[in-house]
Short mmCIF file of C-alpha atoms in Angstrom, two decimals:
data_model
loop_
_atom_site.label_atom_id
_atom_site.label_comp_id
_atom_site.label_asym_id
_atom_site.label_seq_id
_atom_site.Cartn_x
_atom_site.Cartn_y
_atom_site.Cartn_z
CA MET W 1 10.42 29.17 -101.67
CA ARG W 2 10.92 29.62 -105.56
CA LYS W 3 12.78 26.33 -106.42
CA VAL W 4 10.13 24.16 -104.16
CA LEU W 5 7.09 26.81 -107.07
CA THR W 6 10.21 25.25 -109.78
CA ALA W 7 9.78 21.82 -109.21
CA LEU W 8 5.77 21.74 -108.43
CA LEU W 9 5.81 23.01 -112.13
CA VAL W 10 7.89 21.16 -113.67
CA ILE W 11 6.85 17.74 -111.61
CA LEU W 12 5.53 15.63 -114.35
CA ALA W 13 9.02 15.24 -116.11
CA THR W 14 11.28 15.34 -113.06
CA ASN W 15 11.10 15.45 -109.22
CA VAL W 16 14.34 15.57 -106.43
CA PHE W 17 15.16 12.58 -105.79
CA ALA W 18 16.58 12.66 -102.09
CA LEU W 19 15.13 10.15 -100.18
CA ASP W 20 17.24 8.72 -97.43
CA ASN W 21 18.52 5.14 -97.73
CA ILE W 22 16.59 3.68 -95.05
CA TRP W 23 12.99 4.28 -97.69
CA ASP W 24 14.75 1.74 -99.37
CA MET W 25 15.82 -0.94 -96.38
CA ARG W 26 12.31 -2.75 -97.39
CA TYR W 27 10.77 -5.58 -99.47
CA THR W 28 7.80 -3.28 -100.68
CA PHE W 29 8.82 -0.76 -103.00
CA GLY W 30 7.63 2.29 -101.13
CA PRO W 31 5.32 2.18 -98.11
CA ASP W 32 2.25 0.24 -99.01
CA SER W 33 0.31 -1.43 -95.70
CA ARG W 34 -1.53 -4.32 -98.27
CA PRO W 35 -1.64 -7.95 -97.83
CA SER W 36 0.62 -9.50 -99.91
CA PRO W 37 -0.89 -11.39 -102.56
CA LYS W 38 0.01 -15.14 -102.66
CA LEU W 39 2.82 -14.83 -104.27
CA GLY W 40 4.12 -11.54 -105.58
CA PHE W 41 5.74 -10.28 -107.87
CA GLY W 42 7.78 -6.50 -108.74
CA LEU W 43 9.81 -4.85 -110.71
CA GLY W 44 11.14 -1.82 -110.77
CA ALA W 45 13.24 1.41 -112.43
CA ARG W 46 14.46 4.63 -110.42
CA SER W 47 16.48 7.81 -112.27
CA ASP W 48 18.01 10.51 -111.00
CA PHE W 49 19.22 11.37 -114.60
CA ASN W 50 22.67 10.69 -114.87
CA PRO W 51 23.80 7.44 -115.86
CA ASP W 52 23.49 5.45 -112.89
CA VAL W 53 19.69 3.79 -112.66
CA LEU W 54 18.37 1.58 -109.97
CA PHE W 55 16.84 -1.64 -110.78
CA PRO W 56 14.50 -2.76 -107.76
CA ILE W 57 12.73 -6.27 -108.68
CA ASN W 58 11.37 -7.89 -105.29
CA ILE W 59 8.90 -11.15 -104.47
CA THR W 60 6.76 -11.71 -102.08
CA GLY W 61 3.99 -13.97 -100.39
CA ARG W 62 1.54 -14.84 -97.19
CA LEU W 63 2.53 -17.32 -94.92
CA THR W 64 -0.72 -17.36 -93.42
CA ARG W 65 -3.57 -14.88 -92.92
CA ASN W 66 -1.09 -12.81 -90.26
CA PHE W 67 2.31 -12.71 -91.39
CA ASP W 68 4.34 -11.59 -94.91
CA ILE W 69 7.76 -11.94 -96.10
CA GLY W 70 9.79 -10.95 -98.87
CA SER W 71 12.66 -10.25 -100.43
CA LYS W 72 13.91 -6.99 -103.00
CA VAL W 73 16.89 -6.76 -105.13
CA ASN W 74 18.72 -3.47 -105.19
CA ILE W 75 20.76 -3.11 -108.94
CA GLN W 76 22.10 0.26 -109.47
CA THR W 77 24.15 1.12 -112.75
CA SER W 78 27.58 2.83 -111.15
CA ASP W 79 29.58 4.85 -113.95
CA LYS W 80 31.70 6.08 -111.52
CA MET W 81 32.46 1.71 -110.38
CA ASN W 82 32.00 0.96 -113.63
CA HIS W 83 30.52 -2.26 -112.64
CA LEU W 84 26.56 -3.34 -111.43
CA GLN W 85 26.54 -3.25 -106.96
CA ALA W 86 23.72 -4.72 -106.32
CA SER W 87 21.69 -4.96 -101.97
CA LEU W 88 19.26 -8.28 -100.58
CA ASP W 89 16.70 -6.62 -98.56
CA ILE W 90 15.34 -9.80 -96.54
CA GLY W 91 12.09 -9.24 -94.61
CA GLY W 92 8.11 -10.58 -92.71
CA ARG W 93 5.59 -8.72 -91.41
CA PHE W 94 3.03 -9.88 -89.26
CA ARG W 95 -0.51 -8.34 -89.10
CA PHE W 96 -2.56 -7.23 -85.23
CA ASP W 97 -4.87 -6.61 -86.46
CA GLN W 98 -6.97 -5.60 -90.75
CA THR W 99 -4.60 -2.10 -90.29
CA THR W 100 -1.38 -2.39 -88.25
CA PHE W 101 0.98 -4.62 -88.51
CA PHE W 102 5.37 -5.16 -87.44
CA GLU W 103 7.43 -5.25 -90.37
CA LEU W 104 11.41 -6.29 -89.59
CA ASP W 105 13.87 -6.29 -92.89
CA GLY W 106 17.75 -7.06 -92.65
CA TYR W 107 19.81 -4.81 -95.08
CA PHE W 108 23.47 -6.90 -96.46
CA GLY W 109 25.60 -4.90 -99.28
CA LEU W 110 26.30 -7.99 -102.01
CA ASN W 111 29.07 -6.88 -103.72
CA ARG W 112 30.28 -3.51 -102.13
CA ASN W 113 31.56 -2.69 -98.60
CA ASN W 114 28.53 -0.29 -97.81
CA GLY W 115 27.13 -2.09 -94.64
CA SER W 116 23.97 -4.00 -93.03
CA ALA W 117 21.35 -3.38 -91.30
CA ILE W 118 18.62 -3.52 -90.04
CA VAL W 119 15.51 -1.63 -89.84
CA LEU W 120 12.06 -2.03 -87.32
CA THR W 121 8.66 -1.28 -88.76
CA ILE W 122 5.15 0.19 -87.38
CA GLY W 123 2.36 0.24 -90.07
CA SER W 124 -1.43 2.08 -89.64
CA ASP W 125 -3.66 2.87 -91.72
CA GLN W 126 -6.97 4.38 -90.63
CA VAL W 127 -9.58 5.17 -92.69
CA ILE W 128 -11.68 7.80 -92.78
CA SER W 129 -14.28 6.54 -95.59
CA LYS W 130 -14.90 4.87 -98.44
CA ASN W 131 -12.74 6.23 -100.54
CA PHE W 132 -10.07 8.05 -98.26
CA LEU W 133 -7.84 6.43 -95.43
CA ASN W 134 -4.59 7.59 -93.73
CA TYR W 135 -1.38 5.24 -93.65
CA TYR W 136 1.35 5.64 -90.76
CA GLU W 137 4.55 4.80 -89.74
CA ALA W 138 6.73 4.38 -87.18
CA ARG W 139 10.88 3.56 -88.58
CA VAL W 140 14.10 2.46 -86.48
CA GLY W 141 17.17 1.52 -88.06
CA VAL W 142 20.49 0.25 -86.92
CA LEU W 143 24.28 -0.79 -87.57
CA ASP W 144 26.16 1.14 -90.23
CA GLY W 145 25.04 0.24 -93.25
CA VAL W 146 22.06 2.66 -92.74
CA ALA W 147 22.84 5.29 -89.13
CA GLY W 148 26.19 5.46 -91.22
CA ASP W 149 30.14 5.47 -89.87
CA GLY W 150 30.25 7.33 -85.86
CA GLY W 151 26.01 7.06 -86.24
CA TYR W 152 24.41 5.56 -84.04
CA VAL W 153 20.60 4.20 -85.76
CA LYS W 154 17.94 6.17 -87.78
CA PHE W 155 14.29 7.38 -87.71
CA ALA W 156 11.88 8.77 -90.22
CA LEU W 157 8.23 8.61 -89.84
CA GLY W 158 5.59 9.15 -92.21
CA MET W 159 2.48 9.67 -93.38
CA THR W 160 0.72 8.44 -96.51
CA PRO W 161 -3.01 10.66 -98.00
CA THR W 162 -4.83 8.14 -100.19
CA LEU W 163 -7.58 8.98 -102.17
CA ILE W 164 -9.30 5.81 -103.15
CA PHE W 165 -10.41 5.94 -106.82
CA GLY W 166 -12.59 2.37 -107.33
CA ARG W 167 -10.30 -0.73 -107.96
CA LEU W 168 -8.42 1.82 -111.17
CA LEU W 169 -7.26 5.11 -109.62
CA ARG W 170 -4.92 5.38 -106.76
CA CYS W 171 -3.16 9.05 -105.37
CA MET W 172 -0.72 8.98 -102.94
CA VAL W 173 0.51 11.82 -101.70
CA GLU W 174 3.94 10.18 -98.80
CA VAL W 175 4.71 13.24 -96.30
CA ASN W 176 8.48 11.02 -94.55
CA ALA W 177 10.89 12.29 -92.54
CA SER W 178 14.27 10.42 -91.48
CA GLY W 179 17.72 11.45 -89.32
CA SER W 180 20.15 10.03 -87.16
CA ALA W 181 20.80 10.10 -83.90
CA GLY W 182 24.77 10.71 -84.43
CA HIS W 183 24.48 12.53 -87.40
CA LEU W 184 21.65 15.02 -87.37
CA ARG W 185 22.20 17.67 -88.75
CA ARG W 186 23.97 16.08 -92.07
CA ASP W 187 21.59 13.41 -92.54
CA PHE W 188 17.44 15.02 -91.59
CA MET W 189 15.80 15.20 -94.78
CA ILE W 190 12.49 15.66 -95.10
CA ASP W 191 9.54 14.34 -98.43
CA ILE W 192 7.00 15.12 -100.46
CA LEU W 193 6.21 12.83 -102.15
CA PRO W 194 3.24 12.67 -105.04
CA LYS W 195 2.37 8.68 -106.79
CA PHE W 196 -0.58 7.27 -109.09
CA GLU W 197 -0.95 3.68 -109.71
CA LEU W 198 -3.62 2.30 -111.44
CA ALA W 199 -4.34 -1.30 -110.90
CA LEU W 200 -4.72 -3.30 -113.83
CA GLY W 201 -6.46 -6.65 -112.87
CA ASN W 202 -4.16 -8.39 -110.99
CA VAL W 203 -1.14 -5.94 -112.19
CA ARG W 204 -0.37 -2.45 -109.95
CA ILE W 205 1.48 -0.04 -112.22
CA ARG W 206 2.94 3.32 -110.48
CA LEU W 207 4.25 5.91 -110.67
CA ASP W 208 6.45 8.21 -108.18
CA PHE W 209 7.86 11.81 -107.54
CA ASP W 210 9.60 13.12 -104.93
CA ILE W 211 9.86 16.77 -103.70
CA GLY W 212 12.52 17.07 -101.28
CA VAL W 213 12.67 20.08 -98.80
CA MET W 214 14.78 21.35 -96.44
CA GLN W 215 18.41 21.21 -96.04
CA GLU W 216 19.58 21.96 -99.12
CA LYS W 217 22.90 19.71 -99.58
CA ASN W 218 20.63 17.02 -99.23
CA ASN W 219 18.26 17.10 -101.38
CA ASP W 220 19.44 19.13 -105.57
CA ARG W 221 19.64 16.08 -107.63
CA TYR W 222 16.46 15.94 -109.62
CA GLY W 223 14.69 11.15 -110.30
CA ILE W 224 11.80 9.45 -111.29
CA GLY W 225 10.69 6.54 -110.56
CA LEU W 226 8.06 4.00 -111.95
CA TYR W 227 6.94 -0.08 -110.60
CA VAL W 228 5.06 -2.72 -111.95
CA MET W 229 3.48 -5.57 -109.23
CA THR W 230 1.61 -8.24 -110.14
CA ALA W 231 -0.12 -10.48 -107.95
CA LEU W 232 0.16 -14.76 -108.93
#
């Protein structure tokens, strides 16, 4: 409890950066139920306050009213490896209606032997009022890139209550849990991520924090994420 309280006190400067790798296996910058623009670009940076920094870059597009596609490249500096590491995600999303969608992502290591993965996502919004909604997500990933050696399949569940202040500001708290069959005791994680998103015309700027809870050995790193997204 003391560690959680300490993390809350310093949340504006640091965060526990414990996210499971399945969190990055999507062509967006984290859970987001909003339709893609006709053409959109985004870039970001995540750091856990060591020499390694992750730079995600993505492009998204809307092919039809119900079908979005996109891709994301993650470029990570690596002090231990003395070179850049890169991975690629290619995905598509089909909308059943205005609130529910199905997403399929393929994940590949570009210059490292970190395996490949296929991740399926079902996401849905529950609109409570004009200024409040809750987003739910269920994910399942297969192959060694997500489940690890000896793992079979990885599962993730999440929800994101969201307060909407007009068109300018969104305040979100993402809560997610993940674990894999075969490695459940070793890699089970629960994370709480406060998020603040500012919209300036066609540009969105989002700041993410992460508070990891449970499984102390998995959740002992600190970091912060900043993302900028624009629609054309």
